[in-house]
mmCIF file of C-alpha atoms in Angstrom:
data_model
loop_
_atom_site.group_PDB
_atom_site.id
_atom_site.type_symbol
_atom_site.label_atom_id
_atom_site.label_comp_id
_atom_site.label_asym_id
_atom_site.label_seq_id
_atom_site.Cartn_x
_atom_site.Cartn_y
_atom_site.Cartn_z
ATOM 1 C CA UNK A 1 56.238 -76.896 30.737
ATOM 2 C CA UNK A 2 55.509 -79.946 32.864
ATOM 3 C CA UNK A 3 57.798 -81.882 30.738
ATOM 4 C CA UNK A 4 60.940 -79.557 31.398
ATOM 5 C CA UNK A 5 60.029 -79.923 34.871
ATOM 6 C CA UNK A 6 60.155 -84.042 34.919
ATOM 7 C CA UNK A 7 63.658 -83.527 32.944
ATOM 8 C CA UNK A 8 65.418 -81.927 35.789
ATOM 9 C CA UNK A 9 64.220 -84.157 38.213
ATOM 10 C CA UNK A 10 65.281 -87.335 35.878
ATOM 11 C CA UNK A 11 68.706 -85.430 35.973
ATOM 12 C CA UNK A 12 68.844 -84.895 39.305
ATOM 13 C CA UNK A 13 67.674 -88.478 40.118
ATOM 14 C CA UNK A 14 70.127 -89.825 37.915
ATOM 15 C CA UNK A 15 73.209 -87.364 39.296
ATOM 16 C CA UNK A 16 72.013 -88.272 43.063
ATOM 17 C CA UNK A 17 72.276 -91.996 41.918
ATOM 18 C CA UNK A 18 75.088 -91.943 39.915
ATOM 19 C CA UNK A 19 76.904 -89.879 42.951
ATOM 20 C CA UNK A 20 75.797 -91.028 45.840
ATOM 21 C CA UNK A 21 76.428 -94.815 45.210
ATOM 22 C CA UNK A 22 80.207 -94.410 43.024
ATOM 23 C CA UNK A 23 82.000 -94.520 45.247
ATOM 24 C CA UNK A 24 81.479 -97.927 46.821
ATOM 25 C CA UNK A 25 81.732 -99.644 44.083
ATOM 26 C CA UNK A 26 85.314 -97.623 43.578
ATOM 27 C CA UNK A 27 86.397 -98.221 47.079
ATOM 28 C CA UNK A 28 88.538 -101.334 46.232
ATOM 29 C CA UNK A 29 90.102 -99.606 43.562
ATOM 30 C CA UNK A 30 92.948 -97.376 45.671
ATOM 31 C CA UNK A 31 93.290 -94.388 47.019
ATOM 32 C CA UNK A 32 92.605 -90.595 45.858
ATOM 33 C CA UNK A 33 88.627 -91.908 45.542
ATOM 34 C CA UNK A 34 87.160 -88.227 46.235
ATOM 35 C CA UNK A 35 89.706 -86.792 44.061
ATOM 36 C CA UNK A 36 88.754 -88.174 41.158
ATOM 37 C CA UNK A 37 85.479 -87.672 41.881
ATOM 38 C CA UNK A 38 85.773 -84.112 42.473
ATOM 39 C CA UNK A 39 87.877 -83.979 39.226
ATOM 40 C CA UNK A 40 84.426 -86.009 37.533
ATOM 41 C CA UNK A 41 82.338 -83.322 39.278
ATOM 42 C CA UNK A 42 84.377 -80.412 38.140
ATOM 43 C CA UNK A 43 84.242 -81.061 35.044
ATOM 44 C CA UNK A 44 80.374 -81.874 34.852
ATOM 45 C CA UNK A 45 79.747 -78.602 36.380
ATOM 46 C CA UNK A 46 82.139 -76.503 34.144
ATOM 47 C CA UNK A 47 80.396 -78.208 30.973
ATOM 48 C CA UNK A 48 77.401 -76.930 32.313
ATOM 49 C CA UNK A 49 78.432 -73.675 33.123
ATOM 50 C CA UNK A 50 80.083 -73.339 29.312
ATOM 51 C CA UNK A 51 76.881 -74.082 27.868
ATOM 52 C CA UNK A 52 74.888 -71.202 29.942
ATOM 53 C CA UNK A 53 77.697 -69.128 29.607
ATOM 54 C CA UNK A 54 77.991 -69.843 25.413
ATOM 55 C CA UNK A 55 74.262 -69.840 25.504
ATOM 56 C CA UNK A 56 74.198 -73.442 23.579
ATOM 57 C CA UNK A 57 70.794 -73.848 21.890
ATOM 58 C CA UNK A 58 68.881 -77.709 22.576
ATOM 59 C CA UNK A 59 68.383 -79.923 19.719
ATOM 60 C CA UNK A 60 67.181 -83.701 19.696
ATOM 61 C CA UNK A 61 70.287 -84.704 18.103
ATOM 62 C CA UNK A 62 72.481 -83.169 20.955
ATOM 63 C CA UNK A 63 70.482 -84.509 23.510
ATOM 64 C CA UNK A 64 69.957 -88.119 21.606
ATOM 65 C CA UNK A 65 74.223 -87.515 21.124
ATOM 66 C CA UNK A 66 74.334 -86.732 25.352
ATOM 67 C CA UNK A 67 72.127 -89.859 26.251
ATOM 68 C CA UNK A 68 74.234 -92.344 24.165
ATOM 69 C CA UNK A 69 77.224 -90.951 25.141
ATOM 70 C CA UNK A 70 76.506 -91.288 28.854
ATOM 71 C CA UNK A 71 75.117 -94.640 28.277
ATOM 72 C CA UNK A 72 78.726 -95.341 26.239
ATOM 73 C CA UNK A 73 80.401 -94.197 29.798
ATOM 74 C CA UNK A 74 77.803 -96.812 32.080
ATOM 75 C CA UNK A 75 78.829 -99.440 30.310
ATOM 76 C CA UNK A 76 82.554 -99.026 30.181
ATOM 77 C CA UNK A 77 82.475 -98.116 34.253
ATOM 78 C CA UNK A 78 80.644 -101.387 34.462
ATOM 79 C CA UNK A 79 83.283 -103.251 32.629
ATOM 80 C CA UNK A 80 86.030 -101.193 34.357
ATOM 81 C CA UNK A 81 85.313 -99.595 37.608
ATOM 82 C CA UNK A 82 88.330 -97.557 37.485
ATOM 83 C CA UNK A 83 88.926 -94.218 38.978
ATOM 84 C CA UNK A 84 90.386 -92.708 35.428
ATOM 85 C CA UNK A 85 86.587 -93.450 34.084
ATOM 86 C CA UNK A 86 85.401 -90.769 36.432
ATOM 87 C CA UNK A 87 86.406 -87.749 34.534
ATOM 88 C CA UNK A 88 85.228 -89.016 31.428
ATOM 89 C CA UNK A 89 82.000 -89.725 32.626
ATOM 90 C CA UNK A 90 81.583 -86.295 34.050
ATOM 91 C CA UNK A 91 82.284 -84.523 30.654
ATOM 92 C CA UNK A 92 79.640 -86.737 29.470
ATOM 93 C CA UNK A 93 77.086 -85.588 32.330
ATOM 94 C CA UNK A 94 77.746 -81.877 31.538
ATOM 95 C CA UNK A 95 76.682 -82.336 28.054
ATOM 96 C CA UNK A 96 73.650 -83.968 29.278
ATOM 97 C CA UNK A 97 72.703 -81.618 32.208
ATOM 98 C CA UNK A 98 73.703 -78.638 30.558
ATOM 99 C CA UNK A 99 71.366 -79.351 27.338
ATOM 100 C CA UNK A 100 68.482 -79.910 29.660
ATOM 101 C CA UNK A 101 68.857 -77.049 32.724
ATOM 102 C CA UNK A 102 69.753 -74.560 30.217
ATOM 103 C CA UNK A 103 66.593 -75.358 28.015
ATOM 104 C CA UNK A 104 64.256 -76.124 31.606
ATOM 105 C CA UNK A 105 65.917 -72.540 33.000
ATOM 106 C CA UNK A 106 64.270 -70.494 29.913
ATOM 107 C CA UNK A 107 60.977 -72.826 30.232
ATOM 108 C CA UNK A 108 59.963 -72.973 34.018
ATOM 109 C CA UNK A 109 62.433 -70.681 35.270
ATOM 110 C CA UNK A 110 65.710 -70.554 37.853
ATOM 111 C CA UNK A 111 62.834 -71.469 41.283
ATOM 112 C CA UNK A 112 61.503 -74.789 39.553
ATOM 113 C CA UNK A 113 64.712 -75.603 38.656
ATOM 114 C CA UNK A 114 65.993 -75.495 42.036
ATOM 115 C CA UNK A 115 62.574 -77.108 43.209
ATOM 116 C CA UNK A 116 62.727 -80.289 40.863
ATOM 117 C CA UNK A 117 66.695 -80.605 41.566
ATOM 118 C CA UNK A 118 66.195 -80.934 45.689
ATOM 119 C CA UNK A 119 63.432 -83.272 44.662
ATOM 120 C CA UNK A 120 65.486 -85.296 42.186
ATOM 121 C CA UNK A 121 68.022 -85.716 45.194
ATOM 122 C CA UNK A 122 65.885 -86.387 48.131
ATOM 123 C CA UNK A 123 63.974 -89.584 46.209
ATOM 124 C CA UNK A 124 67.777 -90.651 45.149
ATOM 125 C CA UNK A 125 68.977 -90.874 48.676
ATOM 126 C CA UNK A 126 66.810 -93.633 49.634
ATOM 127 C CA UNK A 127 69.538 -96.220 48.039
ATOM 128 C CA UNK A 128 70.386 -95.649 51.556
ATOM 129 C CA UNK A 129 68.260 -98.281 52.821
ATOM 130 C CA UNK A 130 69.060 -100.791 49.721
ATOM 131 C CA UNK A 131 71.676 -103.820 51.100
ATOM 132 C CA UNK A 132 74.920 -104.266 49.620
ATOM 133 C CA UNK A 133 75.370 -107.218 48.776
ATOM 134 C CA UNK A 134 79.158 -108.375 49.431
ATOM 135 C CA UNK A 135 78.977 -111.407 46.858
ATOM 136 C CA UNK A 136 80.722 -111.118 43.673
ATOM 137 C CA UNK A 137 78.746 -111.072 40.328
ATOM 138 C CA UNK A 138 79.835 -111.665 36.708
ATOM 139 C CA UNK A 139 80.600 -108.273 36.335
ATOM 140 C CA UNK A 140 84.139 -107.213 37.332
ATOM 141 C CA UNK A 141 82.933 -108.627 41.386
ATOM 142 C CA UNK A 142 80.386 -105.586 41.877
ATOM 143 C CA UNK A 143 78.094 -105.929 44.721
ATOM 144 C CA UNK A 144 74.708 -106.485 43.474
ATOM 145 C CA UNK A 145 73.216 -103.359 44.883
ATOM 146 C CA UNK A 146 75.337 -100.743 43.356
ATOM 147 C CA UNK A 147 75.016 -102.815 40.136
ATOM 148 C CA UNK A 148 71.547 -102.592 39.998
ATOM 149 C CA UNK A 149 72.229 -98.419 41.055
ATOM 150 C CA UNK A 150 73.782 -98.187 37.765
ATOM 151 C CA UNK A 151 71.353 -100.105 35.581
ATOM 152 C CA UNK A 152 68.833 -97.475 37.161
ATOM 153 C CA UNK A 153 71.030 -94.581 35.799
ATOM 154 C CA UNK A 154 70.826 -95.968 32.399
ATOM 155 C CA UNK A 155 67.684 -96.554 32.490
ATOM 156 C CA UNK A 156 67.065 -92.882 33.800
ATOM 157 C CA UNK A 157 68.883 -92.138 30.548
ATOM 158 C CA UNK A 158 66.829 -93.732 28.282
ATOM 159 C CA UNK A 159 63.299 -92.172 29.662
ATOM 160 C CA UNK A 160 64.990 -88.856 29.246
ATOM 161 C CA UNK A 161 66.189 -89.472 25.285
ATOM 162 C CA UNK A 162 62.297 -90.947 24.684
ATOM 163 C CA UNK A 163 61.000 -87.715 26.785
ATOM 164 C CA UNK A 164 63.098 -85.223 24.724
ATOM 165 C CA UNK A 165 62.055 -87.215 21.262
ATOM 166 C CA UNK A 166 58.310 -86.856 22.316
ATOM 167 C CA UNK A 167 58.325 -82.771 22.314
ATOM 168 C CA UNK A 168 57.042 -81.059 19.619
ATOM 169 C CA UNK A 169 59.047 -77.515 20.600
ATOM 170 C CA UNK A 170 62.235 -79.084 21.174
ATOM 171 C CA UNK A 171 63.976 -76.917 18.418
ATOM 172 C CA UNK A 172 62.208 -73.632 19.644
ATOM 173 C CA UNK A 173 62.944 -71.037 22.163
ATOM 174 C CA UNK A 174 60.301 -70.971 25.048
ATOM 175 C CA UNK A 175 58.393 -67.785 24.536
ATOM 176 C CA UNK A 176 58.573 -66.825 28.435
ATOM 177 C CA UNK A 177 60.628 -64.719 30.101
ATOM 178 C CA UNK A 178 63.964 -66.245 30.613
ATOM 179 C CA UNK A 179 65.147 -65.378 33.809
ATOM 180 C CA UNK A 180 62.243 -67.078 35.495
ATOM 181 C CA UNK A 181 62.055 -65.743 39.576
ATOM 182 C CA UNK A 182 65.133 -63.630 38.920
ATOM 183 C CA UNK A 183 63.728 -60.784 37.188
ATOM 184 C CA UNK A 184 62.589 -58.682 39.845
ATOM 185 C CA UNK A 185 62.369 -54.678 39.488
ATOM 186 C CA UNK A 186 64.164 -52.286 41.684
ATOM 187 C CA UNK A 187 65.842 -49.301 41.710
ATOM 188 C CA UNK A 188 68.461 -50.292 43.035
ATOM 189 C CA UNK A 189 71.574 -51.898 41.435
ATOM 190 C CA UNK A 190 73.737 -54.705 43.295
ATOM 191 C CA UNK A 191 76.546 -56.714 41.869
ATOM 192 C CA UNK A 192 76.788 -57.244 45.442
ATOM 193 C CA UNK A 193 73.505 -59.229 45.566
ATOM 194 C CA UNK A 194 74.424 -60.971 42.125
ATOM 195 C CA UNK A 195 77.636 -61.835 44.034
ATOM 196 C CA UNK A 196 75.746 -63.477 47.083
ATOM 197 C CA UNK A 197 73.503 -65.116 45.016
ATOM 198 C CA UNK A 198 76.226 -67.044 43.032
ATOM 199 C CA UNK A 199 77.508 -67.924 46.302
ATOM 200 C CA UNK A 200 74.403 -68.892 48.053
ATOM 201 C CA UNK A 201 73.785 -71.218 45.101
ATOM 202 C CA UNK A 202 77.203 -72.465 44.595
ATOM 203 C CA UNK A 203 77.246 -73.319 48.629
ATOM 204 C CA UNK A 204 73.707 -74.699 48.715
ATOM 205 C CA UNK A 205 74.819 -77.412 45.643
ATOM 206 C CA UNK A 206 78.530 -78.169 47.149
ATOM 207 C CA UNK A 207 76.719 -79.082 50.604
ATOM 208 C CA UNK A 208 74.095 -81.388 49.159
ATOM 209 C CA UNK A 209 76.655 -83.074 46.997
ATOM 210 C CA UNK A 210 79.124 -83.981 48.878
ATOM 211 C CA UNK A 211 76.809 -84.836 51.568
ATOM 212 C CA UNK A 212 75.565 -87.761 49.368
ATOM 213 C CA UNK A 213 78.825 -88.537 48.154
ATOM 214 C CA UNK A 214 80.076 -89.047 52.029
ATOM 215 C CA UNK A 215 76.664 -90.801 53.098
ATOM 216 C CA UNK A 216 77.518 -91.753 57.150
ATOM 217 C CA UNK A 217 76.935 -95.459 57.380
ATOM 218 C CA UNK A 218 78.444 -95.034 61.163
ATOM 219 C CA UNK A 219 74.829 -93.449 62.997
ATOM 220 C CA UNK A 220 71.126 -94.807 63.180
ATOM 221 C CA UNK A 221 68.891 -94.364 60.170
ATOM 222 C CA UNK A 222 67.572 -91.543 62.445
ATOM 223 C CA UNK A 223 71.099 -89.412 62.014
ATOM 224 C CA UNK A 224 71.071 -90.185 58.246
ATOM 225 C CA UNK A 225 67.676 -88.896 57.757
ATOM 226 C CA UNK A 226 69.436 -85.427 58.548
ATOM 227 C CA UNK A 227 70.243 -84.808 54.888
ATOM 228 C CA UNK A 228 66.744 -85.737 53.164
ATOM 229 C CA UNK A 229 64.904 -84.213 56.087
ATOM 230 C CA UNK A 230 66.762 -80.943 55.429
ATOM 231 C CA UNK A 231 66.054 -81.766 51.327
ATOM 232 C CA UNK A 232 62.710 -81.821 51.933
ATOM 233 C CA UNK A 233 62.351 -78.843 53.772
ATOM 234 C CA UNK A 234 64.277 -76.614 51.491
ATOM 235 C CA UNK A 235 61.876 -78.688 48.616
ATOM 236 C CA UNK A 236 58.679 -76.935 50.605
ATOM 237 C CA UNK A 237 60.227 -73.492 50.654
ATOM 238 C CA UNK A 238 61.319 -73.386 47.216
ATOM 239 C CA UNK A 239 57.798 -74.258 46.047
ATOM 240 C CA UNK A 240 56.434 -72.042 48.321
ATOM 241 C CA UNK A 241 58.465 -68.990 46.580
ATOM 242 C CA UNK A 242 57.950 -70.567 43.139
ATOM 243 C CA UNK A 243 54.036 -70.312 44.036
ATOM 244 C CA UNK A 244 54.192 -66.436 45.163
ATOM 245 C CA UNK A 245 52.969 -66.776 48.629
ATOM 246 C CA UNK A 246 56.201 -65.363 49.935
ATOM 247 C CA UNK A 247 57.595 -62.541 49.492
ATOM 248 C CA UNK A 248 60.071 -60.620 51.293
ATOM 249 C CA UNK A 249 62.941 -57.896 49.958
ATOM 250 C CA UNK A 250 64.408 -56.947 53.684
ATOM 251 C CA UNK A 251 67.969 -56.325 53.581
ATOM 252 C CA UNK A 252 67.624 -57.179 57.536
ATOM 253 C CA UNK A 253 66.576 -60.672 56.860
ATOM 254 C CA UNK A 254 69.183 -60.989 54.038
ATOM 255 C CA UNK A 255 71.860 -60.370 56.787
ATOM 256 C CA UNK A 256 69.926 -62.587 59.739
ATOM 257 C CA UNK A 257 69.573 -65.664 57.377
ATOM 258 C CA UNK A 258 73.069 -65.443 56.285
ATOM 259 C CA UNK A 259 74.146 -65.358 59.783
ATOM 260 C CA UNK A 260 72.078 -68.291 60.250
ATOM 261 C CA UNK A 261 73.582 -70.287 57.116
ATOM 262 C CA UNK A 262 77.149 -69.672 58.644
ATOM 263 C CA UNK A 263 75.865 -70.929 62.160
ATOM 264 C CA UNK A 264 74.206 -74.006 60.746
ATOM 265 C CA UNK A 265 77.242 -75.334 58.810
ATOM 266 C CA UNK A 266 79.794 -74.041 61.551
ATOM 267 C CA UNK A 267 77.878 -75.052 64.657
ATOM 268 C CA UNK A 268 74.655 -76.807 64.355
ATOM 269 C CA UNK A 269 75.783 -79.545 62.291
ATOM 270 C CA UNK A 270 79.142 -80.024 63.664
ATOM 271 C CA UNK A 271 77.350 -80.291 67.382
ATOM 272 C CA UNK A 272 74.522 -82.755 66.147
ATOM 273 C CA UNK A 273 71.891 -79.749 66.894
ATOM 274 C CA UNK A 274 69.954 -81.713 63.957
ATOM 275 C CA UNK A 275 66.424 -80.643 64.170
ATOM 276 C CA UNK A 276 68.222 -76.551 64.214
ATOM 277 C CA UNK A 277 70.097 -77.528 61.626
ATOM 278 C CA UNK A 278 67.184 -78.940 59.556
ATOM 279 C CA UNK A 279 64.898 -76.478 59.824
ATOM 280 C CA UNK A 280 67.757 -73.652 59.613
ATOM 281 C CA UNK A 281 69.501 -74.458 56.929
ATOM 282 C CA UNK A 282 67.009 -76.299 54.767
ATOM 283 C CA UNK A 283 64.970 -72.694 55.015
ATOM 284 C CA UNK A 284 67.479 -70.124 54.403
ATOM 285 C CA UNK A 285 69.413 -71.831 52.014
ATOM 286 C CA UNK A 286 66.195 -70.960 49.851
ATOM 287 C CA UNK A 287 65.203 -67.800 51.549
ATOM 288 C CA UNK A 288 68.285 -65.782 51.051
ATOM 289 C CA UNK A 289 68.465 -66.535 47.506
ATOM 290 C CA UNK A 290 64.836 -65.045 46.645
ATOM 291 C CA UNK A 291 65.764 -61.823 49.119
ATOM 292 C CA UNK A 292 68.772 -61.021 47.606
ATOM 293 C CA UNK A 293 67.014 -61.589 43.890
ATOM 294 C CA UNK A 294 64.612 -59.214 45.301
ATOM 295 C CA UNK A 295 67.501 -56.287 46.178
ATOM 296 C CA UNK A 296 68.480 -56.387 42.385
ATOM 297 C CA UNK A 297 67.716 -54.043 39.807
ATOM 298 C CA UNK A 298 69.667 -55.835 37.059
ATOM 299 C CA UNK A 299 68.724 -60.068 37.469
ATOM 300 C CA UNK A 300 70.798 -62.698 36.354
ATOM 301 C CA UNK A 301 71.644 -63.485 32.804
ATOM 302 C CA UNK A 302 72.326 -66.915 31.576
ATOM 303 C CA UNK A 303 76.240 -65.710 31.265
ATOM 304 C CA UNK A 304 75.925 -64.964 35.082
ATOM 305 C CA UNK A 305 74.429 -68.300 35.407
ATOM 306 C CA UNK A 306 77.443 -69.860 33.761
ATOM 307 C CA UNK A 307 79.971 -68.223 35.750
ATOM 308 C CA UNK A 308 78.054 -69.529 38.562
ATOM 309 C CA UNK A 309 78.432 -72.968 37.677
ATOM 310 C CA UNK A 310 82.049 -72.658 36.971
ATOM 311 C CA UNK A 311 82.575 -71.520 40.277
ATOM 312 C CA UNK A 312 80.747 -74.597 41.283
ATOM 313 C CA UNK A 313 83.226 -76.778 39.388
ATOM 314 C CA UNK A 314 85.747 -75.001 40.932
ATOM 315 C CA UNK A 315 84.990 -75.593 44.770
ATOM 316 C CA UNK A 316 84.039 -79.578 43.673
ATOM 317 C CA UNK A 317 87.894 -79.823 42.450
ATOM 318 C CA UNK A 318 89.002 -78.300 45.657
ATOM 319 C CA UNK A 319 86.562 -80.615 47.930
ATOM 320 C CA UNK A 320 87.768 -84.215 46.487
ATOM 321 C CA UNK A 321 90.937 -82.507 47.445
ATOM 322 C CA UNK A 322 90.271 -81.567 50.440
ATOM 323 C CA UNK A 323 88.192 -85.174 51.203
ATOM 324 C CA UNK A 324 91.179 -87.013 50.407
ATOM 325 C CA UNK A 325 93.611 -85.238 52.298
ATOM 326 C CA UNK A 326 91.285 -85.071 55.082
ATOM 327 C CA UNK A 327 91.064 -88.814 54.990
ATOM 328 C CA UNK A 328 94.290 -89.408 54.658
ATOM 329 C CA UNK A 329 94.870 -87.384 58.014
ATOM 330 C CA UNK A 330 92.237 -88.910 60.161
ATOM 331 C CA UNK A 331 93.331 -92.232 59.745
ATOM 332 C CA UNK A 332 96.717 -91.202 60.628
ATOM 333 C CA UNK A 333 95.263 -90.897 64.147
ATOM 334 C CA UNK A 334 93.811 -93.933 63.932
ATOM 335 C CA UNK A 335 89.868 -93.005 64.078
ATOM 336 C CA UNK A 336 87.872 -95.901 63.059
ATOM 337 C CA UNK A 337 86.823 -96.114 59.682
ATOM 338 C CA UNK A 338 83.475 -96.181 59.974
ATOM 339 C CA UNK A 339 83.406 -92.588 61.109
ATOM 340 C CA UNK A 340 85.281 -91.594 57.854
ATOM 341 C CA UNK A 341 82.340 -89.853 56.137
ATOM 342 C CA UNK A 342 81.042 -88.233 58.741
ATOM 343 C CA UNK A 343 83.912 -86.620 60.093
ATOM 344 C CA UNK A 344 84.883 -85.722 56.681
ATOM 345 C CA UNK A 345 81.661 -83.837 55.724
ATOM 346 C CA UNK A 346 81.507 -82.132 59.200
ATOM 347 C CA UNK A 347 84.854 -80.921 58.223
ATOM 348 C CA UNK A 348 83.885 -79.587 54.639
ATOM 349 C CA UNK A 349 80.853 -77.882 55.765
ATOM 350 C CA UNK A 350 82.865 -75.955 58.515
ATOM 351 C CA UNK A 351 85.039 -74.904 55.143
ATOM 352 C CA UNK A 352 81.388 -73.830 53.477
ATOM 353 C CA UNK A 353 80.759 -71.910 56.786
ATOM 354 C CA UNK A 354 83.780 -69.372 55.418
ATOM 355 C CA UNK A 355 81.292 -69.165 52.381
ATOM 356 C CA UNK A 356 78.681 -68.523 54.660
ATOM 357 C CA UNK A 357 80.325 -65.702 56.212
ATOM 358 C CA UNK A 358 81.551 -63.957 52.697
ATOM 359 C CA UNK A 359 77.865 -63.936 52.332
ATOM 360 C CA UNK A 360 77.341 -62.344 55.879
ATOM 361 C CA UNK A 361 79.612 -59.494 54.866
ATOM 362 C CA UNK A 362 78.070 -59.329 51.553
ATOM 363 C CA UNK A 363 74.791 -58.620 53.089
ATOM 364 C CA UNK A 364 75.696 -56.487 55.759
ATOM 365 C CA UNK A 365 77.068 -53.973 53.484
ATOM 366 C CA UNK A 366 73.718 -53.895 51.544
ATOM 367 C CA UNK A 367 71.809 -53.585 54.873
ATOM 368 C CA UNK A 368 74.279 -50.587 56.254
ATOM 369 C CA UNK A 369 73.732 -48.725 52.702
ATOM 370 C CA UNK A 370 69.738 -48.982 52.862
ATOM 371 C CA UNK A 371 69.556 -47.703 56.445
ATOM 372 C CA UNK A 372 71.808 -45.162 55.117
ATOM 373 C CA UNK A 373 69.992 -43.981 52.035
ATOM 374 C CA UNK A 374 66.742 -44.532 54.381
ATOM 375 C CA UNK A 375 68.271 -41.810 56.965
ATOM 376 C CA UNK A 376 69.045 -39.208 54.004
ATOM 377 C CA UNK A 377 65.651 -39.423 53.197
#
């Protein structure tokens, strides 16, 4: 079990880094940058989301097959940092992160998944702090930083292929139940809460992304520490569920924390209210999810799963769109390019606040049919 667990947060690492450092070493190489990296990301995520949905079985030889082929894709993006690489890359990725969540989902279970993954991201932001070197190198005039970024992928690759080799079970199915923190009795049925949960998770993912892919450069360390700080917090809560010393199934705190989530991507980051918005968001991003899995009678299947990431890849297409565009528009005005990333995040996470507020309604009508079936009784 402890091994699944260091697999995500390899792949997480190695996603964070991979993600959160691309596109620099892109930005000489045109426009439409978060485009293709939303295309990359799309189809990462619907790769993953095909092999939950198709229920595709680990081997070592699909996994060894994943690893080379990603290391394949380093190695040409080194040689030619192009944007067309992206997408070919990302298909690679899929293979790789779909072999290893959907094995680690039926292992540890959906909570130490999500526990490893914020944990995986919040140690690969601190490239932050790593200088970029402006002098060219022998390899197609990368900055030595973001070089050594992708060396630290591939090497990420490689611990993950010798990992996988090691275990003696690869080629067996866990004999655990496999829908982990998901399976939770009660009487009553909700496609309504399976509904809010994909979209909980789905916003919860497209915020931390994109957040690392538009890392503000423009603020003190202080401001950037928003993002990790909010990580790290969501890290505690999620290991706090995982460990069973919380436990909640109120359909009134399902509505409140939604309410909250909308408020803390619409208002409290927009306004720079960044302690509220850590603490906020960072705690109900994991909160809701474990209510609402609470609510359900019938828990989430792996096919559920896989629609959830294709809904995923679906909202990263429509954010390197929407990146882009919003680029594109700001500088039209002339704002200074330094405050690129940050106005374009703020801007996508008042589009996830519309998320937010499908989940509001979502919840509400699950709150106004307990008190209902509470008043008959």
């Amino acid at each position: 079990m402890k091994v699944s667990r260091y697999l995500v947060f390899l792949i997480a690492l190695f996603i964070g880094l991979w993600y959160g450092n691309v596109n620099i070493l892109l930005s000489t190489s045109g426009a439409n940058i978060y485009t293709w990296t939303g295309v990359a990301l799309t189809l990462m995520f619907l790769m993953v989301g095909l092999i939950f949905y198709f229920q595709v079985q680990l081997s070592k030889r699909k996994v060894a097959l994943a690893v080379v082929l990603n290391s394949l894709m380093i190695f040409l993006f080194l040689l030619v940092h192009k944007d067309w690489v992206m997408p070919i890359c990302g298909t690679a990725q899929g293979l790789l992160v779909g072999l290893i969540l959907k094995d680690a989902y039926r292992r540890i279970g959906f909570n130490a998944i999500v526990s490893m993954s914020l944990l995986g991201y919040f140690l690969a932001w601190f490239t932050y702090f790593l200088p970029m070197d402006t002098s060219p190198t022998l390899i197609a005039d990368w900055s030595f930083s973001p070089l050594i970024i992708m060396v630290l992928t591939w090497v990420i690759l490689k611990v993950i292929l010798i990992i996988l080799l090691q275990k003696q079970d690869l080629d067996q199915q866990a004999d655990r139940n496999p829908i982990g923190i998901l399976a939770v009795d009660n009487q009553q049925k909700s496609i309504t809460m399976q509904v809010f949960i994909l979209l909980n998770v789905c916003l919860g993912i497209s915020f931390f992304t994109w957040a690392m892919i538009l890392l503000d450069y423009s603020q003190s360390w202080a401001n950037t520490v928003i993002l990790p700080a909010t990580l790290m917090v969501a890290f505690v809560l999620a290991r706090i569920v995982q460990n069973g010393l919380y436990r909640m199934d109120n359909a009134g705190w399902l509505f409140t924390g939604s309410l909250i989530l909308m408020l803390s991507l619409g208002m409290f980051y927009t306004l720079d209210l960044s302690l509220l918005f850590i603490v906020s968001f960072g705690t109900f991003i994991v909160i809701t999810t474990d209510i609402a899995s609470r609510l359900m009678s019938a828990p989430l299947t792996e096919k559920h799963l896989g629609w959830m990431f294709m809904i995923t890849a679906l909202s990263m297409l429509i954010a390197g769109l929407y990146a882009d565009n919003h680029i594109a528009y700001i500088r039209s005005i002339k704002m200074p390019e330094n405050l690129l990333a940050l106005s374009t995040i703020q801007a996508w996470s008042q589009e996830l606040a519309s998320v937010a507020a499908i989940m509001v309604i979502l919840s509400g009508i699950v709150f106004l049919k307990r008190k209902q079936s509470e008043s008959v009784l």
